[in-house]
Every structure is written in structure tokens, then in C-alpha cells.
Amino acid sequence: MTASRSGLQRALGGLAAMLLLTACQSNGATPGAGSPVPTEPTLPTATSTAPEPPSPTGSVYVALGDSFVAAPLVPKTNMTHGCLRSDHNYPQLAVRELAGYELVDVSCSGASSAEMTQPQVVGGVEHPPQFDALSDDVDVVTLGIGANDFSLFSFLVYRCLNLAGTDRAGSPCRDSYDQDGANRLLDQVSEIQGRVESVVAEVRERAPGARVVLVTYPKFLPTWGVCPDLVPLAKGDYAFVREVTLALVEAQKAGAEAGGAEVLDMYAASEGHDICSDQPWVNGIDTDPSRALAFHPFPVEQRAVAGLLLELLAG
């Protein structure tokens, strides 16, 4: 078995088991097969509906976003309704220190900007649009979104790992997206800025009195160096993945600021805590059932976000 095949199967095993393939389907095809042009995922069919969160009675904090908010497998994770939301994700940790606040956490693994305004189906369960949690009564909103738009995260994980064995020393993933002097994946990332801006603007419209904070993704890879046991990319694709993830974070920040939100820059805050580091905040390719899904945040990252969020809100 080749290293790339082994790495891909390890990633698939963790991700598929946790239902994140809901966000990884591209018009019915597995990422990495056929054309590398990212497209929006095909929506699955629901067999049941998730229960609505209870109505809060005090000050209200609403958490919106994807798996980097939900924190799948950070103990204890609710496995019942498919969103894989942890009771120790950063919204849960932060609200415990916000006197008089009640949390409405509607974050859901696999969510893109589209699921802010349309239902999301995961594990056969239909979840209402996340924006349904917003109202004039909301005081604080945090948002983490962008990596699932155009199935971006899925393409980075699946396609780049799948191609690594074809040219272990080169950059086969970057090469597969390069065309006519441009890179199609980076072109898609540039469009995410506008989506984030639109999402933030609508949050402010639906919750006009709320303080809105966009929480960026953390740093996945070190500025220099590789760690193939944890992230089995082709050596030359480390620079490509760094470029894409930094571009994504910059798109998040620019979109949030243009839409009128504050920004909590976890990319900067996680310097020295990338996957390859001695004290990582994000898991590598092997899912740890007691701590984190593959390529998702460890409990320590969620604690760090919560602490920095509380500092920001206190300012």
C-alpha cells in the first residue's frame, strides 16, 4: 500500500465515519475524482427534523458556523442529530463566563454560508437555517464560516492527499488547479470574501443590536517545514496549502470587516501551534475519538478561542 493511499484511507475513515462527507460531495462525485473544479455540494435528503433549541430568557449569545465552531469529538460531542456539536466548544466555554447570558448554539459540521439561510441535512436529519436563531433580542453573535464554501476544505483534504503519491517531491495538487497563469482553487477562495461579507451584513440586519464577531480558522501548517506523518502531502504542496488557508483567512477577515463585524484572528493567535508543532491546536490525519476529528480542533484550541473571545468582548 502506498503512503498516499494509506493517508487518504486514514482521512476517509475518520471523516466519513463522522458524517462530514455530507459537505464533501461535488455533484455526486468524490472530491479528487474527475475535474478538480470545486462546486457546491449536492444536498442529501432528510428523514427527520432536528429539535428546535429552547427559547432563551436572558441576554442572548448565538453561535453560528461550521465544524470549527461545533468542534466534533471534543468531549462530549452530541452524536444524535448529525451536527457533532461539543458541549466544550468555544461558545459553550465562553458563555459560562458571561454572566446572565444564555447560549443558542446552532453551529453544524459541514455548514457553508448557504446553510445560514437554508436548511442543512446531516445524517438524515434536517436542521433549520442557522439564521433562524437570530432576532432583535440577540446580544452577541459569533460566526465561523467559509471553508465549506465550494467544498474548499474537502478538496484540500481529499484531492491533495490523493495526488501526493503521484509526485511526492513535487506539487501535484497545485499543478492540478493551475490553468492559464491562474489557480482555480485560489480563484474560488477570492469569492468567499463576498459571501462572508453578505453573511455578516445579514446577521447585522436580523440582529441589529448584537455585537458580531467573526472567528477565523487557526493556522494549520507551519510557515516552514513539513510533517508527513501528520499531514501526508507532497512536499511541494505544503506551500500551496499554506497559501490557500492564508488566503481563506484573509478573505474571512476582509469580508467580516466590510460587513461590519469584529474579527478574532485565530490564525495569528495560533502561531506556533500548527499541526506540525510540539503543542498543536489542530489534529492531524488520524482521528482521535477522545479529542478531535482528523484535521479539526483539539480541546486546547477551543479553550484558547474562548479565552480570547472573552477578552475581546470585555474590551
C-alpha atoms as one frame of an Amber mdcrd trajectory, in Angstrom:
protein
   0.000   0.000   0.000   1.450   3.380  -0.971   1.878   6.190   1.549  -0.640
   8.366  -0.253  -3.217   5.573  -0.398  -2.730   4.861   3.302  -3.000   8.546
   4.175  -6.141   9.026   2.135  -7.798   5.986   3.681  -6.943   7.240   7.162
  -8.529  10.599   6.386 -11.541   8.991   4.779 -12.022   6.662   7.711 -12.251
   9.477  10.223 -14.202  11.943   8.140 -16.692   9.550   6.620 -17.437   7.938
   9.946 -18.344  11.328  11.347 -20.744  12.182   8.542 -18.667  15.061   7.196
 -18.962  13.620   3.735 -22.282  15.457   3.662 -20.264  18.545   2.838 -17.768
  16.739   0.636 -19.951  15.682  -2.268 -19.483  17.565  -5.517 -22.436  16.872
  -7.785 -22.375  13.283  -6.587 -18.633  12.729  -7.168 -15.962  12.155  -4.564
 -13.502  15.066  -4.379 -10.385  14.131  -6.234 -12.197  12.249  -8.984 -12.649
  13.818 -12.398 -12.448  17.581 -12.773 -10.753  19.447  -9.903 -13.011  22.482
 -10.273 -14.774  22.934  -6.901 -18.553  23.065  -6.973 -21.252  23.372  -4.370
 -22.247  20.105  -2.633 -25.333  18.142  -3.573 -27.831  18.309  -0.716 -28.891
  14.973   0.823 -32.442  14.054   1.766 -33.717  14.372   5.332 -35.510  11.586
   7.158 -36.195  13.586  10.339 -36.034  17.119  11.714 -33.753  18.327  14.497
 -35.470  19.714  17.606 -35.524  23.488  17.940 -33.282  24.997  20.627 -35.084
  26.309  23.721 -36.029  29.983  23.771 -33.603  31.972  25.946 -34.875  34.256
  28.694 -31.814  36.418  29.493 -29.129  38.065  27.393 -28.610  36.003  24.260
 -25.425  34.726  22.621 -25.921  32.959  19.267 -23.128  30.816  17.812 -23.209
  30.267  14.047 -20.838  28.288  11.880 -19.237  25.041  10.824 -17.202  22.253
  12.421 -14.516  24.622  13.707 -17.264  26.051  15.898 -19.071  22.769  16.605
 -15.732  21.041  17.464 -16.553  17.399  16.597 -15.221  14.794  19.067 -14.101
  17.388  21.586 -15.659  15.749  24.670 -18.526  15.460  24.946 -19.919  15.590
  21.436 -23.619  15.224  20.726 -23.790  12.417  18.166 -27.588  12.404  17.968
 -28.505  14.913  15.277 -25.501  14.890  12.937 -24.002  18.331  13.602 -21.449
  16.829  16.020 -21.631  19.758  18.400 -19.445  19.548  21.502 -20.557  20.741
  24.916 -17.000  22.049  25.353 -16.730  24.013  22.131 -15.720  27.639  22.470
 -19.279  29.044  22.602 -20.107  26.701  25.494 -16.902  27.581  27.312 -17.315
  31.314  26.779 -20.952  31.559  27.845 -20.111  30.051  31.230 -18.094  33.203
  31.934 -20.690  35.625  30.538 -22.922  36.409  33.485 -26.614  36.499  32.605
 -26.144  35.123  29.085 -27.830  32.127  27.532 -26.327  30.354  24.541 -28.121
  29.315  21.373 -25.533  27.206  19.549 -26.697  26.255  16.049 -23.239  25.540
  14.608 -23.121  22.409  12.488 -20.310  20.378  10.963 -20.251  20.763   7.199
 -22.079  24.098   7.165 -21.279  26.616   4.449 -22.536  30.157   4.000 -25.566
  28.675   2.221 -26.741  26.973   5.419 -27.142  30.320   7.095 -30.329  30.834
   5.080 -31.342  27.327   4.006 -31.783  24.005   5.828 -28.859  21.645   6.262
 -29.231  17.871   6.197 -26.635  15.791   8.038 -27.012  12.150   8.957 -30.550
  12.154   7.594 -31.595  14.940   9.974 -32.770  18.308   8.663 -31.592  21.339
  10.598 -33.269  24.714  10.053 -31.311  27.636   8.607 -28.887  28.905  11.216
 -30.202  32.435  10.797 -33.495  31.271  12.301 -31.764  31.707  15.668 -31.333
  35.457  15.112 -33.720  38.153  16.288 -33.852  41.653  17.724 -33.258  40.117
  21.165 -29.778  38.759  20.379 -26.860  40.499  22.119 -23.776  38.640  20.833
 -23.213  36.635  17.644 -20.084  34.683  16.800 -19.550  33.287  13.325 -17.090
  30.831  11.811 -17.701  30.074   8.143 -16.055  29.816   4.736 -14.060  26.580
   4.467 -17.018  24.539   3.232 -17.984  27.005   0.512 -17.139  25.491  -2.868
 -16.241  22.349  -0.845 -12.873  24.037  -0.308 -11.818  22.148   2.818 -12.846
  18.833   1.290 -10.872  19.444  -1.861  -7.765  20.348   0.125  -8.063  17.216
   2.263  -9.117  14.673  -0.332  -7.595  15.817  -3.590  -4.242  16.919  -2.235
  -3.770  13.721  -0.227  -4.911  11.609  -3.154  -2.424  13.228  -5.523   0.535
  13.197  -3.141   1.749   9.765  -4.218   1.952  10.777  -7.871   4.831  13.174
  -7.217   5.959  13.017  -3.613   8.637  15.706  -4.034   6.612  17.977  -6.307
   3.349  19.927  -6.095   0.770  17.767  -7.909  -2.212  19.314  -6.139  -1.249
  22.877  -7.025  -0.432  21.762 -10.565  -3.876  20.197 -10.970  -5.526  23.574
 -10.336  -3.151  25.774 -12.341  -4.547  26.922 -15.666  -3.651  29.846 -17.938
  -1.492  31.527 -15.331  -4.148  31.339 -12.607  -5.143  28.841  -9.945  -8.768
  27.813  -9.957  -8.894  26.935  -6.270  -7.443  30.294  -5.253  -9.952  31.981
  -7.554 -12.735  30.271  -5.599 -11.219  31.432  -2.311 -11.367  35.027  -3.506
 -15.137  34.685  -3.918 -15.551  33.630  -0.295 -14.815  37.184   0.858 -18.033
  38.424  -0.721 -20.002  35.565   0.786 -18.690  36.301   4.266 -19.499  39.985
   3.827 -23.063  39.122   2.796 -23.493  36.753   5.734 -22.229  39.340   8.217
 -24.415  42.066   6.725 -27.491  39.882   7.086 -26.565  38.946  10.641 -26.477
  42.646  11.466 -29.817  43.142   9.765 -31.508  40.281  11.613 -29.874  41.040
  14.970 -29.369  44.818  14.786 -28.430  45.244  18.426 -25.892  42.434  18.536
 -22.154  42.585  18.759 -20.938  40.415  15.859 -17.569  38.634  15.921 -16.099
  36.605  13.055 -13.694  33.944  14.358 -11.135  32.919  11.739  -9.640  29.490
  11.225  -6.395  28.703  13.045  -3.050  28.071  11.395  -2.859  24.520  10.039
   0.716  24.290   8.750   3.999  25.868   9.851   5.496  28.679   7.827   8.442
  26.389   7.041   8.929  22.648   7.228   6.802  19.544   6.784   5.408  16.719
   8.930   4.399  13.923   6.539   3.288  11.543   9.299   0.651  14.046  10.393
  -0.081  15.757   7.069   0.980  13.427   4.209   1.007  15.988   1.423   3.511
  16.071  -1.406   6.429  18.199  -0.241   5.772  20.947  -2.761   2.085  21.159
  -1.877   2.769  22.335   1.662   3.355  25.812   0.261   0.140  25.568  -1.770
  -1.991  24.548   1.205  -0.390  27.322   3.280  -1.247  29.792   0.541  -4.853
  28.610   0.259  -5.515  28.589   4.000  -3.950  32.024   4.484  -5.989  33.357
   1.562  -9.114  31.893   3.160  -8.398  33.609   6.467  -7.700  36.910   4.710
 -10.999  36.522   2.840 -12.796  35.901   6.135 -11.237  38.962   7.733 -11.864
  41.290   4.806 -15.442  40.094   4.386 -16.177  40.439   8.082 -14.767  43.947
   8.303 -16.609  45.049   5.164 -19.843  43.672   6.602 -19.348  45.460   9.910
 -18.166  42.663  12.218 -15.268  42.476  14.616 -12.590  39.875  13.899 -10.960
  37.390  16.241  -7.853  36.350  14.304  -7.135  32.799  15.396  -4.686  32.336
  12.531  -2.380  34.857  14.176  -3.181  33.659  17.692  -2.295  30.052  16.845
   1.238  30.853  15.656   3.478  28.082  16.983   0.522  25.730  17.438   0.118
  24.351  13.914  -0.399  20.632  13.258   3.357  20.019  12.951   4.247  21.771
  16.216   5.018  20.274  19.620   1.825  21.817  21.010  -0.716  21.593  18.180
  -4.151  23.130  18.399  -5.432  21.186  15.381  -5.379  17.421  14.867  -3.518
  15.729  12.021  -4.730  12.973   9.752  -5.601  10.411  12.446  -8.946  10.925
  14.158  -8.659  10.763  17.943 -12.089   9.610  19.197 -11.403  11.096  22.625
 -10.189  14.510  21.453 -10.751  15.566  17.841 -11.749  14.589  14.347  -8.974
  14.471  11.753  -7.864  17.981  10.719 -10.148  19.583  13.313  -9.540  21.485
  16.549  -8.348  19.904  19.765  -9.917  20.952  23.101  -6.950  23.256  23.749
  -7.798  25.284  20.639 -11.387  25.699  21.760 -10.213  26.881  25.169  -7.890
  29.371  23.507 -10.689  30.740  21.318 -12.995  31.068  24.314 -10.390  32.955
  26.323  -9.569  35.369  23.516 -13.245  35.873  22.739 -13.934  36.816  26.346
 -11.049  39.303  26.250 -12.439  40.837  23.069 -15.964  41.109  24.449 -14.650
  42.702  27.641 -12.863  45.418  25.668
